[in-house]
XYZ file of C-alpha atoms in Angstrom:
680
model
C 0.000 0.000 0.000
C 3.070 2.290 0.015
C 2.903 5.268 -2.243
C 6.541 4.913 -3.296
C 6.725 5.059 -7.051
C 10.463 4.835 -7.574
C 10.375 8.201 -9.314
C 11.396 10.060 -6.191
C 14.885 8.650 -6.398
C 15.054 9.042 -10.168
C 13.814 12.618 -10.350
C 14.867 14.109 -7.071
C 17.852 12.360 -5.509
C 20.017 13.874 -8.185
C 23.707 14.672 -8.016
C 24.987 16.195 -11.219
C 28.706 16.156 -12.014
C 29.480 18.375 -14.971
C 32.865 19.046 -16.486
C 34.500 22.434 -16.943
C 31.995 25.257 -17.229
C 31.278 26.226 -20.793
C 27.585 27.137 -20.754
C 25.921 29.882 -22.716
C 22.689 31.805 -22.502
C 21.040 34.691 -24.242
C 17.931 36.792 -24.173
C 16.568 39.303 -21.721
C 15.224 38.336 -18.344
C 11.773 39.504 -17.421
C 13.128 40.175 -13.960
C 15.541 42.798 -15.223
C 14.121 46.247 -14.745
C 15.261 49.848 -14.753
C 18.363 50.128 -12.636
C 19.069 52.436 -9.718
C 21.457 54.167 -7.185
C 23.173 56.886 -4.579
C 26.567 59.595 -6.302
C 29.739 60.373 -8.002
C 30.155 61.171 -11.645
C 33.454 59.339 -11.838
C 33.622 55.612 -12.585
C 36.367 55.278 -9.991
C 35.364 54.437 -6.411
C 35.293 57.557 -4.242
C 34.452 58.173 -0.609
C 31.364 60.320 -0.008
C 31.173 61.578 3.550
C 27.566 62.568 3.077
C 26.718 58.900 2.755
C 28.666 57.786 5.835
C 27.485 54.609 7.474
C 28.630 55.579 10.984
C 25.095 55.574 12.393
C 24.310 52.340 10.609
C 27.219 50.659 12.359
C 25.878 51.629 15.771
C 22.366 50.546 14.856
C 23.508 47.210 13.463
C 25.634 46.532 16.536
C 22.534 45.855 18.598
C 20.879 43.680 15.957
C 21.353 39.943 15.440
C 24.744 39.118 13.892
C 25.124 39.748 10.180
C 26.655 36.863 8.174
C 30.292 37.978 8.279
C 30.021 39.103 11.890
C 28.760 35.639 12.826
C 31.644 34.081 10.908
C 34.238 36.366 12.509
C 32.944 35.620 16.006
C 33.598 31.925 15.334
C 37.196 32.654 14.228
C 36.349 31.918 10.602
C 36.312 35.485 9.236
C 35.143 36.477 5.782
C 37.911 37.520 3.389
C 35.465 39.163 0.947
C 31.752 39.946 0.927
C 29.589 41.320 -1.886
C 25.930 42.299 -1.903
C 23.470 44.441 -3.832
C 20.851 44.173 -1.105
C 22.291 44.894 2.348
C 25.197 45.125 4.758
C 26.906 41.822 5.509
C 28.969 43.194 8.402
C 28.229 46.029 10.816
C 31.801 47.322 10.460
C 31.563 48.434 6.834
C 30.878 52.112 6.114
C 31.138 52.268 2.353
C 28.705 51.778 -0.530
C 27.304 48.438 -1.645
C 27.675 48.929 -5.391
C 27.991 51.530 -8.126
C 25.659 52.178 -11.047
C 25.946 54.030 -14.340
C 22.911 55.546 -15.982
C 22.377 55.269 -19.699
C 21.288 58.871 -20.321
C 24.602 60.585 -19.521
C 26.986 57.828 -18.287
C 27.099 59.437 -14.836
C 27.861 57.041 -11.994
C 26.685 56.887 -8.423
C 27.432 54.734 -5.399
C 24.504 53.033 -3.698
C 24.798 53.000 0.087
C 22.718 51.200 2.694
C 19.935 53.072 4.425
C 20.889 54.704 7.712
C 18.549 56.205 10.271
C 19.279 59.582 8.667
C 18.566 58.530 5.077
C 15.554 56.322 5.779
C 12.382 57.767 4.162
C 9.824 59.217 6.551
C 7.480 56.547 7.820
C 9.586 53.679 6.466
C 10.089 50.554 8.542
C 13.326 50.830 10.526
C 14.144 47.243 9.640
C 15.218 48.681 6.257
C 18.285 50.223 7.937
C 21.318 48.457 6.490
C 19.534 47.524 3.254
C 20.208 49.173 -0.102
C 18.976 52.764 -0.448
C 16.488 52.091 -3.221
C 14.955 55.578 -2.920
C 18.169 57.382 -3.867
C 18.871 54.823 -6.557
C 15.508 55.317 -8.190
C 15.912 59.075 -8.052
C 19.279 58.857 -9.791
C 17.980 56.530 -12.501
C 14.630 58.269 -13.021
C 13.498 58.268 -16.685
C 16.481 56.208 -17.794
C 18.111 52.867 -17.062
C 21.113 52.026 -14.926
C 23.626 49.212 -14.995
C 25.827 47.935 -12.184
C 29.449 48.775 -12.881
C 31.125 47.910 -9.578
C 30.401 45.773 -6.503
C 32.311 46.783 -3.388
C 33.932 44.314 -1.021
C 32.499 44.957 2.435
C 35.372 43.274 4.277
C 37.728 45.767 2.586
C 41.005 44.441 3.988
C 42.929 47.164 2.141
C 41.101 50.005 3.940
C 44.065 50.693 6.326
C 46.194 51.507 3.270
C 43.817 54.362 2.410
C 43.152 55.814 5.820
C 39.833 53.973 6.000
C 38.461 54.993 2.579
C 36.658 52.268 0.664
C 37.573 50.718 -2.679
C 40.593 48.912 -4.098
C 44.077 50.455 -3.922
C 46.077 51.459 -7.040
C 49.526 49.882 -7.296
C 52.345 49.263 -9.756
C 53.924 45.902 -10.554
C 57.514 46.255 -11.800
C 59.930 43.903 -13.499
C 63.300 44.893 -12.022
C 66.592 44.929 -13.906
C 67.768 41.805 -12.082
C 64.719 39.826 -13.208
C 62.861 40.033 -9.896
C 59.481 41.690 -9.466
C 58.265 44.238 -6.936
C 54.948 45.843 -6.002
C 54.726 49.551 -5.220
C 51.852 51.302 -3.455
C 51.680 55.100 -3.534
C 51.443 56.992 -0.271
C 48.011 57.060 1.280
C 47.848 60.844 1.270
C 48.141 60.950 5.050
C 51.025 63.231 5.908
C 54.594 62.363 4.953
C 54.111 58.649 4.415
C 56.176 57.512 1.459
C 55.365 55.010 -1.234
C 55.769 51.387 -0.158
C 57.647 48.844 -2.279
C 57.705 45.137 -1.444
C 59.184 42.161 -3.295
C 57.039 39.686 -5.234
C 58.004 36.095 -4.465
C 56.489 33.148 -6.323
C 53.540 35.271 -7.436
C 52.712 36.840 -4.053
C 53.563 40.064 -2.236
C 53.198 40.651 1.498
C 52.227 44.114 2.758
C 52.270 45.077 6.420
C 49.212 47.138 7.287
C 50.048 50.526 8.803
C 49.166 50.916 12.439
C 48.371 47.220 12.895
C 50.157 43.927 13.314
C 48.278 42.518 10.348
C 49.500 41.806 6.848
C 48.016 41.358 3.410
C 49.014 38.661 0.976
C 48.503 40.013 -2.535
C 47.930 37.417 -5.255
C 49.922 38.289 -8.422
C 50.181 34.886 -10.068
C 49.343 35.575 -13.720
C 49.545 39.209 -14.912
C 46.933 39.971 -17.574
C 49.804 41.507 -19.590
C 53.228 39.919 -19.303
C 56.028 42.160 -18.045
C 59.011 42.562 -20.408
C 62.174 44.634 -20.468
C 60.434 46.829 -23.047
C 57.281 47.149 -20.865
C 58.509 46.531 -17.318
C 55.556 48.004 -15.386
C 51.870 47.205 -15.015
C 49.231 49.339 -13.306
C 46.744 47.382 -11.212
C 44.530 47.657 -8.160
C 44.732 45.477 -5.091
C 41.706 44.453 -3.062
C 38.637 42.283 -3.424
C 36.119 44.589 -5.121
C 34.395 43.224 -8.235
C 34.352 45.559 -11.262
C 32.133 44.701 -14.216
C 33.766 43.373 -17.353
C 34.171 46.000 -20.079
C 31.191 46.181 -22.383
C 27.604 46.090 -21.217
C 27.319 45.655 -17.453
C 24.284 43.875 -16.073
C 21.219 45.971 -15.366
C 19.907 46.102 -11.856
C 16.450 44.643 -11.479
C 14.127 44.562 -8.496
C 12.109 41.839 -6.828
C 9.392 42.234 -4.195
C 10.168 41.273 -0.611
C 7.516 41.676 2.077
C 5.950 44.750 0.511
C 9.153 46.504 -0.584
C 11.451 46.228 -3.584
C 15.019 45.003 -3.191
C 17.777 45.076 -5.828
C 18.528 41.952 -7.835
C 21.581 41.582 -10.051
C 20.682 39.319 -12.978
C 23.628 38.658 -15.277
C 23.359 37.420 -18.842
C 25.984 35.469 -20.772
C 28.936 37.794 -21.312
C 28.098 39.915 -18.270
C 30.293 39.196 -15.283
C 32.206 40.800 -12.414
C 35.872 39.854 -12.277
C 38.917 40.429 -10.110
C 41.433 37.705 -10.916
C 44.679 39.638 -10.239
C 45.602 41.630 -7.150
C 43.160 39.981 -4.725
C 44.178 39.815 -1.075
C 44.120 37.099 1.601
C 42.192 34.545 -0.419
C 42.531 30.784 0.036
C 45.395 29.447 -2.076
C 46.300 25.843 -2.853
C 44.832 22.853 -1.036
C 43.636 24.874 1.947
C 40.490 25.578 3.945
C 37.731 27.550 2.290
C 34.025 28.255 2.748
C 31.546 30.348 0.778
C 27.871 31.230 0.762
C 25.561 33.112 -1.553
C 21.895 33.966 -1.936
C 20.684 33.496 -5.508
C 17.406 33.709 -7.371
C 15.684 30.344 -7.073
C 14.101 30.476 -10.525
C 16.163 32.817 -12.682
C 14.931 32.608 -16.266
C 18.443 33.081 -17.681
C 20.225 30.586 -15.424
C 23.317 28.895 -16.765
C 23.163 25.386 -18.181
C 26.453 24.818 -16.442
C 27.468 26.890 -13.475
C 25.943 30.188 -12.383
C 29.006 30.882 -10.276
C 30.390 33.110 -7.516
C 33.606 32.584 -5.609
C 37.299 31.679 -5.764
C 38.479 31.309 -9.369
C 41.642 30.806 -11.412
C 44.040 33.748 -11.311
C 43.493 34.140 -15.057
C 40.394 33.645 -17.198
C 42.560 32.820 -20.216
C 42.269 29.055 -20.853
C 45.733 29.022 -22.433
C 47.267 29.690 -19.017
C 46.131 26.415 -17.493
C 45.355 22.834 -18.482
C 41.756 23.459 -19.466
C 39.467 20.659 -18.339
C 42.276 18.628 -16.840
C 43.041 20.262 -13.514
C 40.547 19.479 -10.793
C 40.211 22.071 -8.085
C 41.703 25.212 -9.653
C 38.582 27.001 -8.470
C 36.115 26.693 -5.627
C 33.056 28.612 -6.713
C 29.473 28.193 -5.649
C 27.272 27.079 -8.521
C 23.548 27.353 -9.048
C 22.338 26.233 -12.446
C 19.882 24.035 -14.285
C 22.411 21.291 -15.056
C 21.397 20.864 -18.697
C 24.941 20.847 -20.072
C 24.654 17.148 -20.884
C 27.702 16.990 -23.132
C 29.936 17.897 -20.221
C 28.973 15.438 -17.541
C 26.548 13.046 -15.928
C 23.674 12.861 -13.509
C 23.445 9.829 -11.231
C 19.807 10.272 -10.271
C 19.109 6.792 -11.610
C 21.123 4.049 -9.945
C 20.787 1.938 -13.101
C 22.500 4.593 -15.207
C 26.226 4.315 -15.899
C 28.055 6.898 -13.745
C 29.631 8.607 -16.760
C 26.398 8.856 -18.777
C 24.014 11.733 -18.221
C 20.489 10.662 -17.337
C 17.726 11.908 -19.655
C 15.769 13.041 -16.578
C 18.378 15.777 -16.036
C 17.676 17.434 -19.370
C 15.194 20.212 -20.062
C 14.197 20.660 -16.437
C 13.324 24.179 -15.335
C 15.151 23.453 -12.104
C 18.253 25.049 -10.635
C 20.610 22.898 -8.608
C 22.997 24.145 -5.864
C 26.582 22.963 -5.809
C 30.243 23.759 -6.443
C 32.220 24.366 -9.627
C 35.759 23.059 -9.110
C 36.776 23.535 -12.777
C 37.177 19.954 -14.006
C 33.984 19.026 -12.226
C 30.743 20.826 -11.438
C 28.998 19.106 -8.560
C 25.289 19.954 -8.432
C 22.801 18.462 -6.002
C 19.006 18.128 -5.690
C 16.223 18.129 -4.875
C 14.095 20.431 -6.975
C 13.763 24.025 -5.834
C 10.393 24.968 -4.322
C 8.169 26.448 -7.051
C 7.162 29.444 -4.924
C 10.575 30.191 -3.418
C 12.246 33.373 -4.707
C 15.591 33.071 -2.949
C 17.889 30.148 -2.253
C 21.002 29.859 -0.082
C 23.979 27.856 -1.327
C 26.797 27.220 1.166
C 29.840 25.027 0.766
C 33.057 24.351 2.631
C 36.185 22.284 2.165
C 39.034 21.329 4.475
C 42.008 19.027 3.749
C 42.033 17.844 7.372
C 42.925 14.220 6.624
C 43.506 12.018 3.651
C 39.718 11.883 3.339
C 39.054 15.574 2.797
C 35.884 17.236 4.087
C 33.530 18.523 1.423
C 30.093 19.866 2.332
C 27.399 21.440 0.166
C 24.332 22.869 1.890
C 21.227 24.423 0.446
C 17.848 25.708 1.451
C 15.267 28.395 1.063
C 16.710 31.761 2.010
C 13.383 32.550 3.643
C 13.865 29.827 6.257
C 16.297 29.577 9.132
C 17.570 26.074 8.389
C 19.965 24.631 5.808
C 20.195 20.966 4.904
C 23.355 19.174 3.882
C 23.048 18.074 0.257
C 26.465 16.420 0.375
C 28.597 15.876 3.498
C 31.427 13.383 3.171
C 34.740 12.866 1.422
C 34.826 14.728 -1.907
C 33.454 12.814 -4.881
C 35.690 11.231 -7.477
C 36.960 13.802 -9.941
C 35.828 13.496 -13.533
C 37.217 14.986 -16.731
C 34.360 15.359 -19.202
C 32.734 12.172 -17.927
C 35.978 10.201 -17.544
C 37.440 9.242 -14.187
C 40.344 11.587 -13.428
C 41.963 9.016 -11.152
C 41.838 11.123 -7.996
C 39.406 12.668 -5.574
C 38.531 16.334 -5.352
C 41.889 18.104 -4.904
C 42.084 21.769 -3.975
C 44.440 23.963 -6.015
C 42.756 27.314 -5.442
C 44.345 30.280 -7.182
C 42.581 33.123 -5.389
C 40.871 34.984 -8.206
C 37.326 36.261 -7.647
C 34.423 36.291 -10.097
C 30.657 36.462 -10.290
C 28.616 35.270 -13.275
C 31.362 33.514 -15.243
C 33.129 30.176 -15.291
C 36.776 29.772 -14.427
C 37.615 29.811 -18.118
C 35.681 33.047 -18.606
C 32.664 31.340 -20.162
C 29.173 32.615 -19.422
C 27.624 31.442 -16.143
C 24.556 33.696 -15.674
C 23.030 34.003 -12.240
C 20.609 36.169 -10.287
C 22.733 37.302 -7.358
C 21.741 39.045 -4.135
C 24.650 38.540 -1.722
C 27.587 36.301 -0.927
C 30.854 35.996 0.976
C 34.175 34.164 0.813
C 35.586 32.705 4.044
C 39.171 31.478 4.316
C 38.420 28.738 6.837
C 35.910 25.909 6.825
C 32.978 26.996 8.980
C 31.285 24.947 11.682
C 27.660 23.866 11.431
C 26.881 26.336 14.208
C 28.340 29.159 12.131
C 26.455 27.969 9.054
C 23.244 28.158 11.055
C 24.090 31.655 12.303
C 24.748 32.835 8.740
C 21.466 31.335 7.585
C 19.615 32.890 10.513
C 20.729 36.324 9.312
C 19.710 35.477 5.757
C 16.284 34.243 6.841
C 15.715 37.343 8.934
C 16.199 39.506 5.836
C 14.629 37.326 3.119
C 12.262 35.466 5.407
C 8.496 35.334 5.953
C 6.339 38.273 7.125
C 6.591 39.508 10.686
C 3.184 37.988 11.471
C 3.911 35.895 14.552
C 1.759 32.945 13.532
C 3.371 32.785 10.102
C 6.855 33.192 11.542
C 6.186 30.375 14.013
C 5.101 28.117 11.168
C 8.304 28.735 9.194
C 10.730 28.594 12.122
C 13.088 25.610 11.768
C 10.703 24.125 9.208
C 12.319 22.141 6.402
C 9.068 22.158 4.441
C 9.329 24.936 1.891
C 5.667 25.896 1.516
C 3.861 24.937 4.728
C 1.129 27.536 4.180
C 0.585 26.725 0.502
C -1.093 23.323 0.730
C -3.845 24.630 -1.537
C -1.381 25.733 -4.240
C -1.004 22.945 -6.826
C 2.461 23.985 -7.993
C 3.697 24.086 -4.395
C 1.994 20.904 -3.212
C 1.138 18.221 -5.768
C -2.529 17.258 -5.580
C -2.826 13.644 -6.653
C -4.994 10.539 -6.676
C -8.125 12.618 -6.175
C -6.657 14.679 -3.344
C -7.490 18.377 -3.592
C -7.010 21.341 -1.286
C -8.756 24.690 -0.892
C -7.729 27.645 1.310
C -9.337 27.606 4.769
C -9.247 29.750 7.905
C -6.224 28.908 10.017
C -5.425 29.018 13.730
C -5.543 32.820 13.710
C -9.279 32.672 12.995
C -8.735 35.340 10.329
C -6.102 34.354 7.787
C -6.560 31.586 5.235
C -3.245 29.876 5.823
C -4.844 26.468 6.331
C -6.210 24.127 3.685
C -9.274 21.914 3.532
C -7.988 18.684 2.029
C -10.597 16.527 0.274
C -10.681 13.169 -1.469
C -12.859 13.868 -4.485
C -13.130 10.226 -5.524
C -12.855 8.432 -2.191
C -9.489 6.945 -3.115
C -7.525 5.492 -0.218
C -4.339 7.115 -1.532
C -5.633 10.651 -2.103
C -3.151 13.267 -0.872
C -1.318 16.513 -1.371
C 2.466 16.165 -1.393
C 5.693 18.130 -1.200
C 9.252 16.793 -1.490
C 12.096 17.990 0.722
C 15.710 17.118 1.487
C 16.582 14.774 4.386
C 19.623 12.799 5.533
C 19.844 9.147 6.444
C 20.420 8.643 10.175
C 19.080 12.085 11.112
C 16.137 12.326 13.520
C 13.179 14.573 12.647
C 10.061 15.869 14.333
C 6.934 16.200 12.194
C 3.947 18.283 13.318
C 0.598 19.070 11.747
C -2.433 20.961 13.053
C -5.789 19.365 12.200
C -9.103 21.118 12.870
C -11.087 19.267 15.553
C -14.665 18.050 15.101
C -17.357 17.405 17.705
C -19.919 15.055 16.198
C -18.573 13.891 12.854
C -15.393 11.925 13.406
C -13.218 11.558 10.337
C -9.788 10.002 10.082
C -7.308 12.194 8.192
C -3.629 11.474 8.364
C -0.385 11.737 6.541
C 3.063 10.281 6.261
C 6.720 10.878 5.606
C 8.167 8.562 2.951
C 11.927 8.554 2.386
C 13.740 7.475 -0.757
C 15.949 4.888 0.929
C 16.144 1.561 -0.944
C 13.044 0.319 0.893
C 11.009 3.499 0.405
C 10.250 3.534 4.143
C 7.026 5.333 5.058
C 6.033 6.659 8.497
C 2.249 7.075 8.660
C -0.235 8.483 11.177
C -4.039 8.657 11.450
C -6.075 10.954 13.714
C -9.608 10.723 15.114
C -10.730 14.367 14.804
C -13.389 13.922 17.512
C -11.275 12.446 20.278
C -7.709 13.237 19.278
C -6.753 9.571 19.354
C -3.789 9.139 17.030
C -2.412 5.816 15.764
C 0.306 4.668 13.419
C -0.719 4.269 9.787
C -0.603 0.556 9.062
C 0.355 1.019 5.386
C 3.903 2.164 6.151
C 6.687 -0.015 7.530
C 8.402 2.923 9.249
C 8.301 2.869 13.040
C 7.975 6.346 14.544
C 9.861 6.835 17.798
C 6.896 8.747 19.226
C 3.396 9.799 18.146
C 0.982 12.073 20.016
C -1.872 14.558 19.618
C -2.722 17.387 22.003
C -5.522 19.957 21.893
C -4.533 23.487 20.905
C -7.591 25.699 20.801
C -9.919 24.184 18.200
C -7.083 22.191 16.662
C -5.325 18.915 17.324
C -1.545 19.268 17.180
C -0.146 15.970 15.914
C 3.548 15.295 16.599
C 5.548 12.368 15.219
C 9.282 11.830 15.640
C 11.257 9.529 13.360
C 14.740 8.720 12.142
C 15.409 8.699 8.401
C 16.766 5.305 7.310
C 20.248 4.943 5.877
C 20.350 5.830 2.203
C 17.713 8.559 2.489
C 18.273 11.730 0.476
C 14.763 13.097 -0.005
C 11.359 12.617 1.570
C 7.789 13.052 0.402
C 5.502 14.738 2.917
C 1.968 13.428 2.351
C -1.109 15.125 3.820
C -4.229 12.958 3.540
C -7.920 13.724 3.592
C -9.992 11.211 5.619
C -8.955 7.992 3.881
C -8.357 5.703 6.869
C -10.164 4.274 9.915
C -9.692 4.304 13.682
C -7.248 1.416 13.479
C -4.992 3.294 11.052
C -5.869 1.109 8.080
C -6.237 2.800 4.712
C -9.414 1.870 2.845
C -11.789 3.166 0.201
C -13.895 6.007 1.632
C -16.984 7.889 0.607
C -16.021 10.712 -1.780
C -15.701 14.305 -0.597
C -14.771 13.623 3.024
C -12.462 16.411 4.094
C -10.278 17.663 6.933
C -8.553 20.992 7.514
C -4.776 21.026 7.990
C -2.469 23.852 9.008
C 1.299 24.306 8.932
C 2.759 20.821 8.408
C 6.333 21.029 9.691
C 9.420 18.856 9.632
C 12.273 19.955 11.880
C 15.680 18.480 12.652
C 15.912 17.005 16.135
C 19.131 17.977 17.886
C 20.509 16.898 21.245
C 18.693 19.871 22.740
C 15.414 18.989 21.011
C 13.780 19.936 17.741
């Protein structure tokens, strides 16, 4: 009687391994709109005292930790952070990004809102988010494109007396064949220019007034130094300027009644800083990264959709293209349709180096990592109604069996799930076994919206950060908590309580067919929820009396992890019906954990159709609702789970049977939460 069809594993337990990024895309995204911004008529970064973030820093200090503050507190500090939406650390006082308007090519820096620049009557929670009002005023009656994204960690700030933006410098080929890097004086008094040697492609600069130092990556100059041309002008720092040509336009997406910026790149539009970056992970060393991307970007890459640590050069002639695994560690978020480059092992019967047909032509974006010779993308499908997704990954060569973790989840929720957490997968070169596992050879370049070889990797980007150490799970959760607070559900307490720690992506959308599949005669209509006012509940009905009617959503789980499932069911007084539900995992046995409730008495029993044995099952009265709670442990081999919500299709003994058509029950906020040692 199990509802396992075998398709869950085929369609949703997917891990895609693609070879070196070489995707392409074209067209104009519907999400791209007139751009915006805040001001300077020069394309070079400048400090604008009128836009100072001093008050923002004080205001943010009392708020919950921002992502890079949470990472720094855990001794895993960010080495770079980029965002078009908000501050990622309370310590940054500069602009978020720069725009150029089409009408006169004037540029302007867009700062976060402060208490002084916040529009009258605006919600103070907007403090620290992008100043959309000034941006719109600047771009009124024309369009704007994003020309520069500032690094909020700004490690080079002490070299400029605290001003933001990268630092100009000169690389010189000396007469004796050595190289040196010269920084001009900072303009503060009598300080002279600083010259340091370049050794093996790196220069070390001692920061004035501190005990800290910067390691400047100078591995592959974009123009080779010669005795005829012995100098090269460059900038050092981790800002991301747009590639020459047509920078990406800044679009907007709605978020809880306001508009926030969204950077949607197209093929050929990217933000690159491959030479002169500072303090990035190099070689086979620790690294972690996170980003928030658009969950359903219409122009997403067939390959990569990347942000992160890249090769030090985008010129494929400077490295063994497609043969070196691990030259980059960049987060990827793409639809995985580049079949000629790799495979998808969603079907256990498919050869590991042959791409499954089920991976083609899916309007689904998959989170993962692009390591150059392999692109490792993981399922399950993204929630149809989710606008934002978090991708987080980390790597550490702690032992011979390196640690490689990829996490993903809805940016609107406070929990991430591990999509992959074990030794790195076997490296592949265009579908062929490379003969070694994932092997880090990071080169420390930075890019957004392009592959390591410079190929197009379009993405809708909101924010992200690079961290030079592998983060702990606690830090990951703290980063995600900050993300969820910004991108999360409305402030309505009942709604917030429903989403808190809930792995289910659309708990209040049971009546939405593209969020919850309605199948086997199971239908759902909006109904009044526990608030007595809002229609966040759903009346679930079996239109044909089928014993397997249901509405269903699929989520990510891990074998061996314990979970707590809850569901609120509206009580009855004189017309007992027996609704229920189940959690079915995609382990080899398709284990299903079922429950059935008597809506009159609250008696709850195990559903006899599933072999899964819940560790506990109870129902307690909560107002006019029964709160059903079931705890369970996902069997080994589980990657995904179907959450089934049933109309009355069972009896008091928990046995599923044919029922009279059109029996219904009202459900509210089905939730699945991870059980920790301290509880769910």
